[in-house]
Short mmCIF file of C-alpha atoms and ligand atoms in Angstrom, two decimals:
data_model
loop_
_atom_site.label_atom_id
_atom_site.label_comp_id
_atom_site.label_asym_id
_atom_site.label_seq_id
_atom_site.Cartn_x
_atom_site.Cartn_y
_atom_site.Cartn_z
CA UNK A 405 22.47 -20.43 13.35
CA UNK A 406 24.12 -21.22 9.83
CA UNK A 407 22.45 -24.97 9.76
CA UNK A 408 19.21 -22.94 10.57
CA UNK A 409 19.45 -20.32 7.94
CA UNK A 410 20.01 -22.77 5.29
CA UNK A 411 17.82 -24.97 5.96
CA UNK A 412 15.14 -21.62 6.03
CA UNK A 413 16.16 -20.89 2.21
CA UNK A 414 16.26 -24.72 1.09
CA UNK A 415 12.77 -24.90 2.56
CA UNK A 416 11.85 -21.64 1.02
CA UNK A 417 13.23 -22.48 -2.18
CA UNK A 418 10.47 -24.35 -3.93
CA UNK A 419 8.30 -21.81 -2.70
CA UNK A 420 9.62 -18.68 -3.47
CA UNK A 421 8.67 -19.30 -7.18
CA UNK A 422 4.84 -18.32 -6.32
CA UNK A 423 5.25 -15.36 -3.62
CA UNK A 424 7.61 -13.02 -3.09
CA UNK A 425 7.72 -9.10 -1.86
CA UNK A 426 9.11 -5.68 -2.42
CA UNK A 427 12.76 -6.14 -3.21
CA UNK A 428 14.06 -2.47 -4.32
CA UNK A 429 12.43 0.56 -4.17
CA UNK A 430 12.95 3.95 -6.81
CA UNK A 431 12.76 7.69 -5.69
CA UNK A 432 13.30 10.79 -8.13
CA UNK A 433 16.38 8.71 -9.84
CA UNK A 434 18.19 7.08 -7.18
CA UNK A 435 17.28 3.30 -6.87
CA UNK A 436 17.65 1.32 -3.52
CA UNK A 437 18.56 -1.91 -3.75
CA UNK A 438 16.18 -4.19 -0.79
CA UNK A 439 16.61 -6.58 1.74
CA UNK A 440 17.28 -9.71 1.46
CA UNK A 441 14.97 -11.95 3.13
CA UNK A 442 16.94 -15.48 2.63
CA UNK A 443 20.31 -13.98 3.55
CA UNK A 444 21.90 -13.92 6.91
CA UNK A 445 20.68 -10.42 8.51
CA UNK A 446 24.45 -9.85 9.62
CA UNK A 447 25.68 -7.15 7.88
CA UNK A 448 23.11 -6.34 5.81
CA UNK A 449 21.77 -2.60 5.09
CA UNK A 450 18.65 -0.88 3.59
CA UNK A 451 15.96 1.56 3.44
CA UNK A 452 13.74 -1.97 3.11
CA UNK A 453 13.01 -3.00 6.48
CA UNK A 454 14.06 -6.46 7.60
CA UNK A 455 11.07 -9.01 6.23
CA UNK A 456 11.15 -12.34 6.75
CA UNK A 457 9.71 -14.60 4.45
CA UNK A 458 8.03 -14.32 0.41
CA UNK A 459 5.56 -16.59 1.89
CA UNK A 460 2.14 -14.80 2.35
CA UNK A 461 0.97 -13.49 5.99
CA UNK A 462 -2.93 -15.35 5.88
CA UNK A 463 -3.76 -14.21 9.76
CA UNK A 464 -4.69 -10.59 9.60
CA UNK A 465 -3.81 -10.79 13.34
CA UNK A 466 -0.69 -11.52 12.81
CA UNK A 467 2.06 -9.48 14.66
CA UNK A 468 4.10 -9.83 11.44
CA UNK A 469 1.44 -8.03 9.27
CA UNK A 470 3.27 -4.56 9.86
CA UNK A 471 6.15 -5.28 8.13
CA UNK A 472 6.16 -8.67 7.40
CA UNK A 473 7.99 -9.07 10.26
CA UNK A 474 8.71 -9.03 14.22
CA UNK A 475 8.77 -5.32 13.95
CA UNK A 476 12.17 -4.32 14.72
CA UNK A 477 14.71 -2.97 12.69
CA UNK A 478 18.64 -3.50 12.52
CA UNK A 479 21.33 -1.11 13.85
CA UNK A 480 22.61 -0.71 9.78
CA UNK A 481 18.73 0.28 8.84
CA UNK A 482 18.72 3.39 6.33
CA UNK A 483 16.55 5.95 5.75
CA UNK A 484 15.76 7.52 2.26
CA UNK A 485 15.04 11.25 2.25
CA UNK A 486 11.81 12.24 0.29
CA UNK A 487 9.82 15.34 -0.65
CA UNK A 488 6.31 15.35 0.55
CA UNK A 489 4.91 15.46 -2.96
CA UNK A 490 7.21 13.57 -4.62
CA UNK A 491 6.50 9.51 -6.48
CA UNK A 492 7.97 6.60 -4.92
CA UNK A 493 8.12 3.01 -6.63
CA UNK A 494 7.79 -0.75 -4.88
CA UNK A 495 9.14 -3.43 -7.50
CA UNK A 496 8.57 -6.86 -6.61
CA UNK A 497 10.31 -10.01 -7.86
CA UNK A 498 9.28 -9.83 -11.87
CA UNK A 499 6.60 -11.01 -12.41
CA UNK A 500 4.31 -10.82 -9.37
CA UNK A 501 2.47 -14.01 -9.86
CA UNK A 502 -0.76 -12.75 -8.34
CA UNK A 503 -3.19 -10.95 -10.49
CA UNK A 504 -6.71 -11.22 -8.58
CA UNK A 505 -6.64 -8.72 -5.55
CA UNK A 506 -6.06 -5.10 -4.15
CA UNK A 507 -2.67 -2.97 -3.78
CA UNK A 508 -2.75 -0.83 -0.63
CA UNK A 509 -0.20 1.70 0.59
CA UNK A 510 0.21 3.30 4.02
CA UNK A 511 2.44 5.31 6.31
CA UNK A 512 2.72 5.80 9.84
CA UNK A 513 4.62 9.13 11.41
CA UNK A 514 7.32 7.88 13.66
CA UNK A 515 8.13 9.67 16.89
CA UNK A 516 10.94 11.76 17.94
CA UNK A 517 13.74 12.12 14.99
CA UNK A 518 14.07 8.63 13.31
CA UNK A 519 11.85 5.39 12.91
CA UNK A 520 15.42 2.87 13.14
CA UNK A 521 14.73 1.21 16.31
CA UNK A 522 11.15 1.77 16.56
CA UNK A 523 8.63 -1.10 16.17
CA UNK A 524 6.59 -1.04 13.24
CA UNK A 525 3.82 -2.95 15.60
CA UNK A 526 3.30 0.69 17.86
CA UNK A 527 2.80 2.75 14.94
CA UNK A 528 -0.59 4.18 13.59
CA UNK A 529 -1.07 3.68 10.03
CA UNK A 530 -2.94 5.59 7.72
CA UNK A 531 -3.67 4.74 3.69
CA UNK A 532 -2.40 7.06 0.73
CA UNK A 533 -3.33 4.72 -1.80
CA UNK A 534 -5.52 1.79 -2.95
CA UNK A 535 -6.50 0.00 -5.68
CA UNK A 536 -8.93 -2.77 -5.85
CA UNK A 537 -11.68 -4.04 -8.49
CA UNK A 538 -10.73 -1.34 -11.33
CA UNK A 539 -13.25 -2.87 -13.93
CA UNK A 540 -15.29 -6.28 -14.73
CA UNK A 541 -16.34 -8.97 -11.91
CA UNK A 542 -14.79 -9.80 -8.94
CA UNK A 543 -14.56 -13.15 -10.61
CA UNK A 544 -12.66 -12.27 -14.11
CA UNK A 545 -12.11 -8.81 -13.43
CA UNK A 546 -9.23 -6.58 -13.80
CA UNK A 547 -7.20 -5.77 -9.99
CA UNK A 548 -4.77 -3.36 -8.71
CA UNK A 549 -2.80 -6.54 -8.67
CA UNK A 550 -3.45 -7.01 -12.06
CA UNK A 551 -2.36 -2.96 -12.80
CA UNK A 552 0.94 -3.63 -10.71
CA UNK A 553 1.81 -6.67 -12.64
CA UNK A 554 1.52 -4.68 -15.89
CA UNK A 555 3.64 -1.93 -14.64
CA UNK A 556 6.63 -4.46 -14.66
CA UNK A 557 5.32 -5.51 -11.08
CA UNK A 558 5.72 -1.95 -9.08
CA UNK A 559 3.92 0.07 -7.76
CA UNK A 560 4.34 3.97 -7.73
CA UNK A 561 2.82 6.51 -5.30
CA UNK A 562 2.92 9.80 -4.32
CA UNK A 563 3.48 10.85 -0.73
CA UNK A 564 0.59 13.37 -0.12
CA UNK A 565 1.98 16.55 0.55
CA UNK A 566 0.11 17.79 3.20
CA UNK A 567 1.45 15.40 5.67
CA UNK A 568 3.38 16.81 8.37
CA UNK A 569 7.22 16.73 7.62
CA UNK A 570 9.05 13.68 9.60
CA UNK A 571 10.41 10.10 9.99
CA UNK A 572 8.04 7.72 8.48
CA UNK A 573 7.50 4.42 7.60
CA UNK A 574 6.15 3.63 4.24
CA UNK A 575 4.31 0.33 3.88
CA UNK A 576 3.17 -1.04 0.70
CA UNK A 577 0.98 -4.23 0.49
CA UNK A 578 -0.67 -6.57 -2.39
CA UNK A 579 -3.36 -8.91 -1.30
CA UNK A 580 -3.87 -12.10 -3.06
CA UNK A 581 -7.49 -13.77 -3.37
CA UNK A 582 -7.24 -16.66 -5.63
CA UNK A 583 -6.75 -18.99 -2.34
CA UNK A 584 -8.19 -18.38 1.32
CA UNK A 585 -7.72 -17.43 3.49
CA UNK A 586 -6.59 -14.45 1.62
CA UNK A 587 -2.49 -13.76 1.34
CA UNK A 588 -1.20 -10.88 2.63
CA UNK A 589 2.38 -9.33 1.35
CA UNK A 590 3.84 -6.36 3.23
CA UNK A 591 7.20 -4.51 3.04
CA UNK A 592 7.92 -1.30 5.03
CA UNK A 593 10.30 1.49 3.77
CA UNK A 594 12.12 3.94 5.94
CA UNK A 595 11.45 7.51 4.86
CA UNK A 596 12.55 10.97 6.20
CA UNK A 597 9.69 13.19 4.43
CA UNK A 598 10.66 16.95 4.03
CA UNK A 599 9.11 20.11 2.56
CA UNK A 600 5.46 18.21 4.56
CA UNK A 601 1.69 19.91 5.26
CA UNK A 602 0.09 21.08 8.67
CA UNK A 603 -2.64 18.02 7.69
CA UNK A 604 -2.26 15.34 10.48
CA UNK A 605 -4.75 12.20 9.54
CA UNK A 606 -8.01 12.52 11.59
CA UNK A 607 -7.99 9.43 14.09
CA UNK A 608 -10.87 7.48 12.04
CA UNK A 609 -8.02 7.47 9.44
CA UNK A 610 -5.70 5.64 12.13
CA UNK A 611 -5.22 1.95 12.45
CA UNK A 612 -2.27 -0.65 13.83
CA UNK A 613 -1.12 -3.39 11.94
CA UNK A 614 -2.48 -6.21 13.55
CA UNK A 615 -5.61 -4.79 13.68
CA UNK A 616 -6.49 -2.79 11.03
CA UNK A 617 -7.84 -5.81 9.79
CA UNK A 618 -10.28 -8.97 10.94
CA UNK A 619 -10.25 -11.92 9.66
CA UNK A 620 -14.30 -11.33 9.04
CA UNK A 621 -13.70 -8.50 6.73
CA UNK A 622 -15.53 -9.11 3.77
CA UNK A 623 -12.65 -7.77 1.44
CA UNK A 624 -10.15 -10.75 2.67
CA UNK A 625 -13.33 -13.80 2.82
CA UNK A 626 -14.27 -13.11 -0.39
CA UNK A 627 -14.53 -16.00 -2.53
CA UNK A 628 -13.82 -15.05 -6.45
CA UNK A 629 -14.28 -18.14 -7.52
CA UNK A 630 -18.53 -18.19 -6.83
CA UNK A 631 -21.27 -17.81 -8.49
CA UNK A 632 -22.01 -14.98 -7.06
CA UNK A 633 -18.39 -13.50 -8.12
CA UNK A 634 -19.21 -13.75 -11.45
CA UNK A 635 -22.03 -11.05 -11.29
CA UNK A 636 -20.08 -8.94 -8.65
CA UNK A 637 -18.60 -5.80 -9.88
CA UNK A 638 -17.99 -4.43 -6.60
CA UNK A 639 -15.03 -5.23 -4.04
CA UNK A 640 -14.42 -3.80 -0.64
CA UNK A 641 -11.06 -2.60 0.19
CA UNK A 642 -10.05 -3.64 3.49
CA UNK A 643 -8.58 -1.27 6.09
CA UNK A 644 -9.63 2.25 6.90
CA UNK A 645 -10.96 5.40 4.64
CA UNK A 646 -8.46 6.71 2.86
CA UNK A 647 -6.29 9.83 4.24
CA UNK A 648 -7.89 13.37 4.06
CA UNK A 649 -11.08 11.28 2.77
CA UNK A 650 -12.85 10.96 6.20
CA UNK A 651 -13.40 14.62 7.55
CA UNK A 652 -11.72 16.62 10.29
CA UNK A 653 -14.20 17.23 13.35
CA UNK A 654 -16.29 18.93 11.19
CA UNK A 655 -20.15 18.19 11.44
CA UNK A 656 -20.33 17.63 7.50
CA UNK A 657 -22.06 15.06 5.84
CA UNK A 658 -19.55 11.71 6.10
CA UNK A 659 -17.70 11.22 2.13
CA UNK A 660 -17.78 7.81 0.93
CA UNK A 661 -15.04 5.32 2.64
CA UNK A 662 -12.84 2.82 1.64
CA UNK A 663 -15.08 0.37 2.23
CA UNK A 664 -17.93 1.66 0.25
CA UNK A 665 -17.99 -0.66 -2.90
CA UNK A 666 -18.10 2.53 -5.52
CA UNK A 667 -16.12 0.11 -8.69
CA UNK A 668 -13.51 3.54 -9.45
CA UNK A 669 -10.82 2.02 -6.78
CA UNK A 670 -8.28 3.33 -10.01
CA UNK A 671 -9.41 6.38 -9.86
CA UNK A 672 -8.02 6.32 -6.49
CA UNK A 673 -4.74 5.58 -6.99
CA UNK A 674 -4.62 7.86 -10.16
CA UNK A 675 -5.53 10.49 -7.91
CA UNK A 676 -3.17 10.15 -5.69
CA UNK A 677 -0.53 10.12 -7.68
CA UNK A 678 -1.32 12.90 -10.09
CA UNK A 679 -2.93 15.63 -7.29
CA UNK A 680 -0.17 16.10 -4.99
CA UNK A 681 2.50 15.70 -7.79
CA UNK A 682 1.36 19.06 -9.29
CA UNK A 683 3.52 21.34 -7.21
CA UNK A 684 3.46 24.71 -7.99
CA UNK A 685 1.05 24.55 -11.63
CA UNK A 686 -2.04 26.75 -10.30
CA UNK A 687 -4.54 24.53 -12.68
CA UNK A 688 -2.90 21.12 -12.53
CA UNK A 689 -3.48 17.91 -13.96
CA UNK A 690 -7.77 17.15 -14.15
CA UNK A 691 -8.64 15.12 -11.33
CA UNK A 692 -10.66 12.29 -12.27
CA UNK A 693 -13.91 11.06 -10.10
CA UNK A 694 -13.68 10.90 -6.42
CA UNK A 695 -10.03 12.32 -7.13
CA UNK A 696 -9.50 15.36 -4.35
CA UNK A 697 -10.01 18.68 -5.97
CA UNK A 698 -8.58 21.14 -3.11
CA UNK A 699 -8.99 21.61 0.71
CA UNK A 700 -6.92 23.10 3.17
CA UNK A 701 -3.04 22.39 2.33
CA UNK A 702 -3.83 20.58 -0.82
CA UNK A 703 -1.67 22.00 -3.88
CA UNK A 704 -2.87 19.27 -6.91
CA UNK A 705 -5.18 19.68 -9.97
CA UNK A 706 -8.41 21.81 -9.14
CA UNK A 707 -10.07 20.85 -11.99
CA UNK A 708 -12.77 17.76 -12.31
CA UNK A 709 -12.53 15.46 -15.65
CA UNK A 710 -15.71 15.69 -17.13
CA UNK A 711 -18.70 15.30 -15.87
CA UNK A 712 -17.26 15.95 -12.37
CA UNK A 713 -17.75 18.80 -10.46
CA UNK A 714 -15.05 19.88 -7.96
CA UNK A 715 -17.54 19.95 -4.16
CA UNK A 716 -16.18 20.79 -0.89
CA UNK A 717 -16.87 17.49 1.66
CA UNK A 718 -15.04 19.58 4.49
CA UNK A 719 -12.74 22.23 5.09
CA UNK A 720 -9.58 20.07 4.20
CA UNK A 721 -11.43 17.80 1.33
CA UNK A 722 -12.89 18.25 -2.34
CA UNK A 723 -14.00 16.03 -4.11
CA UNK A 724 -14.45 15.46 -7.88
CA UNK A 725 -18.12 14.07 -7.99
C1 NAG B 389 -9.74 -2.65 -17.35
O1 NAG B 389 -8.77 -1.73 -16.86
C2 NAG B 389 -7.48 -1.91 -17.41
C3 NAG B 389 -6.55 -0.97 -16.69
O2 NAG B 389 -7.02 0.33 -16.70
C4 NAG B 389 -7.51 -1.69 -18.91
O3 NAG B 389 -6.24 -1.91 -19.45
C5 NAG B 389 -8.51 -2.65 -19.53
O4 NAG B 389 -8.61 -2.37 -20.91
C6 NAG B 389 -9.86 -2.51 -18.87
N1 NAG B 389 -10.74 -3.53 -19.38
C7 NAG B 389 -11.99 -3.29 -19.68
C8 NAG B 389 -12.77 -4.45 -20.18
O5 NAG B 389 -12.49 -2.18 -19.57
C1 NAG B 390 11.51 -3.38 -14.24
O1 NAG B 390 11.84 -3.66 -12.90
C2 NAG B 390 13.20 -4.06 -12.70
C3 NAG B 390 13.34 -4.38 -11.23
O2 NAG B 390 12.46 -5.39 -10.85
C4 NAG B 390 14.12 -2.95 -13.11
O3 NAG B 390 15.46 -3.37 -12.95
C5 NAG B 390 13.86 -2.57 -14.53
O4 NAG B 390 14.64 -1.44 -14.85
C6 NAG B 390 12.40 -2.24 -14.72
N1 NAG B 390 12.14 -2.00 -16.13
C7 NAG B 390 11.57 -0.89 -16.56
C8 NAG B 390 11.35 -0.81 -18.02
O5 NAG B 390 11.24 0.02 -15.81
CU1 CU B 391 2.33 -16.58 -3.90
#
């Protein structure tokens, strides 16, 4: 077991230089220090789930692509408690040596009281957060990579706080494209979300990781480095509409997905973080385009930046357009 362990890291080693993944996390001002993938497991405890590797997952069917690993968790796994509302902040090893590529976040609702034990392969995702092309071509553009490299390689999001109150799983992901097939990095973080919403994601919103991804999509074959790339300004972000973007049962018109190739992927994850971080002001922060403006449950900035106009896509959804 030892023999195989180091001979893991001294293979590693060499490599670990160029990938990497989430290795301590930041909530309000406590900071949570990760796990660590190239130590023995024995003994070792954190709100990180056990991952595996810093090499990239390049097989969006692979059963590691929850967590970036077999699933399961250890018997010392923590849980950090959380206010639905409140930021929470990824840092990767400094710096993130990927620049060309999207940042996703999901989470997926665990059942009964905790997700320790649970397999992060039989939950149902849904996405909070996503960045992808913010501005430029797809082939010298500017990423949510690139934006999570500047920001002393973390991420921060907001948990949106009209999900349900609960044990969660929190799983944030950068995707490399300056080699294919594209490289896939995800860590999962153990939450226990309080002070929640009545707003349970619609089941278009749902997905499982494997399979919230194909190997087809044309967000993970793209190739930046073609001709065509360097007239592209568009990029779409793999995986399924966002949360509360994709309706209730309602017979409204469908609002734009994740997938649509709109270039304002930012504006997404400014969104997200601003809206539901404006607790109790009535007016709130101004919601930039295709930011959500109110709905049923939603407590952020009413307000569109201008020239947006706040419009109701369903019951539970406005949007600044
Ligand atoms: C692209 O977006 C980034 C991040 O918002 C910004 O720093 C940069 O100035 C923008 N570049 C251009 C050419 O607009
Ligand atoms: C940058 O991230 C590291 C962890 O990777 C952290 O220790 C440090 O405090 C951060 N620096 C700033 C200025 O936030
Ligand atoms: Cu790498």
């Amino acid at each position: 077991m030892f023999t195989q362990i180091l001979s893991l890291v001294l293979l590693a080693l060499p490599k670990a230089r160029a990938h990497g993944g989430v290795l301590s996390i930041a909530i309000g001002g406590t900071w949570y220090n990760g796990w660590q993938p190239y130590d023995t497991p024995v003994g070792q405890s954190s709100i990180i789930r056990p991952w595996s590797t810093y090499n990239p997952i390049q097989d969006a069917t692979d059963p590691t692509l929850s967590c970036n690993d077999d699933g399961t968790s250890s018997a010392l796994q923590l849980t950090a408690p959380i206010t639905a509302g409140e930021k929470i902040t990824a840092y990767w090893n400094v710096p993130w040596p990927h620049p060309y590529g999207p940042m996703l976040v999901y989470m997926a609702q665990c059942p009964g009281t905790t997700c320790t034990g649970v397999n992060s392969d039989t939950l149902k995702w849904f996405k909070i957060d996503q960045s992808g092309l913010i501005n430029g071509t797809v082939y010298n553009g500017f990423w949510g990579d690139g934006l999570m490299i500047a920001d002393n390689s973390s991420w921060t999001t907001t948990i949106p706080a009209t999900i349900p109150s609960g044990p969660y799983l929190i799983r944030f992901e950068t995707i490399a494209l300056h080699s294919l097939p594209a490289q896939m990095y995800p860590e999962c973080i153990q939450l226990a979300v309080s002070g929640g919403g009545s707003l349970a994601p619609t089941a278009a919103e749902l997905v499982t990781f494997p399979g919230a991804y194909s190997n087809t999509d044309p967000g993970l074959t793209i190739d930046i480095y073609s001709n065509a790339a360097q007239t592209e300004t568009t990029y779409p972000i793999p995986g399924p509409p966002l949360y509360g973007s994709s309706g209730s049962s309602s017979s409204s018109s469908p609002p734009p997905s994740s997938t649509s190739t709109h270039t304002t992927s930012t504006s997404s994850h400014t969104s997200s973080s601003t809206s539901s971080s404006a607790s109790s002001t009535p007016t709130g922060p101004t919601v930039p385009e295709y930011g959500q403006c109110g709905g049923i449950g939603f407590v952020g900035g009413t307000s569109c930046a201008s020239p947006y106009t706040c419009q109701v896509v369903n019951p539970y959804y406005s949007q600044c357009l």
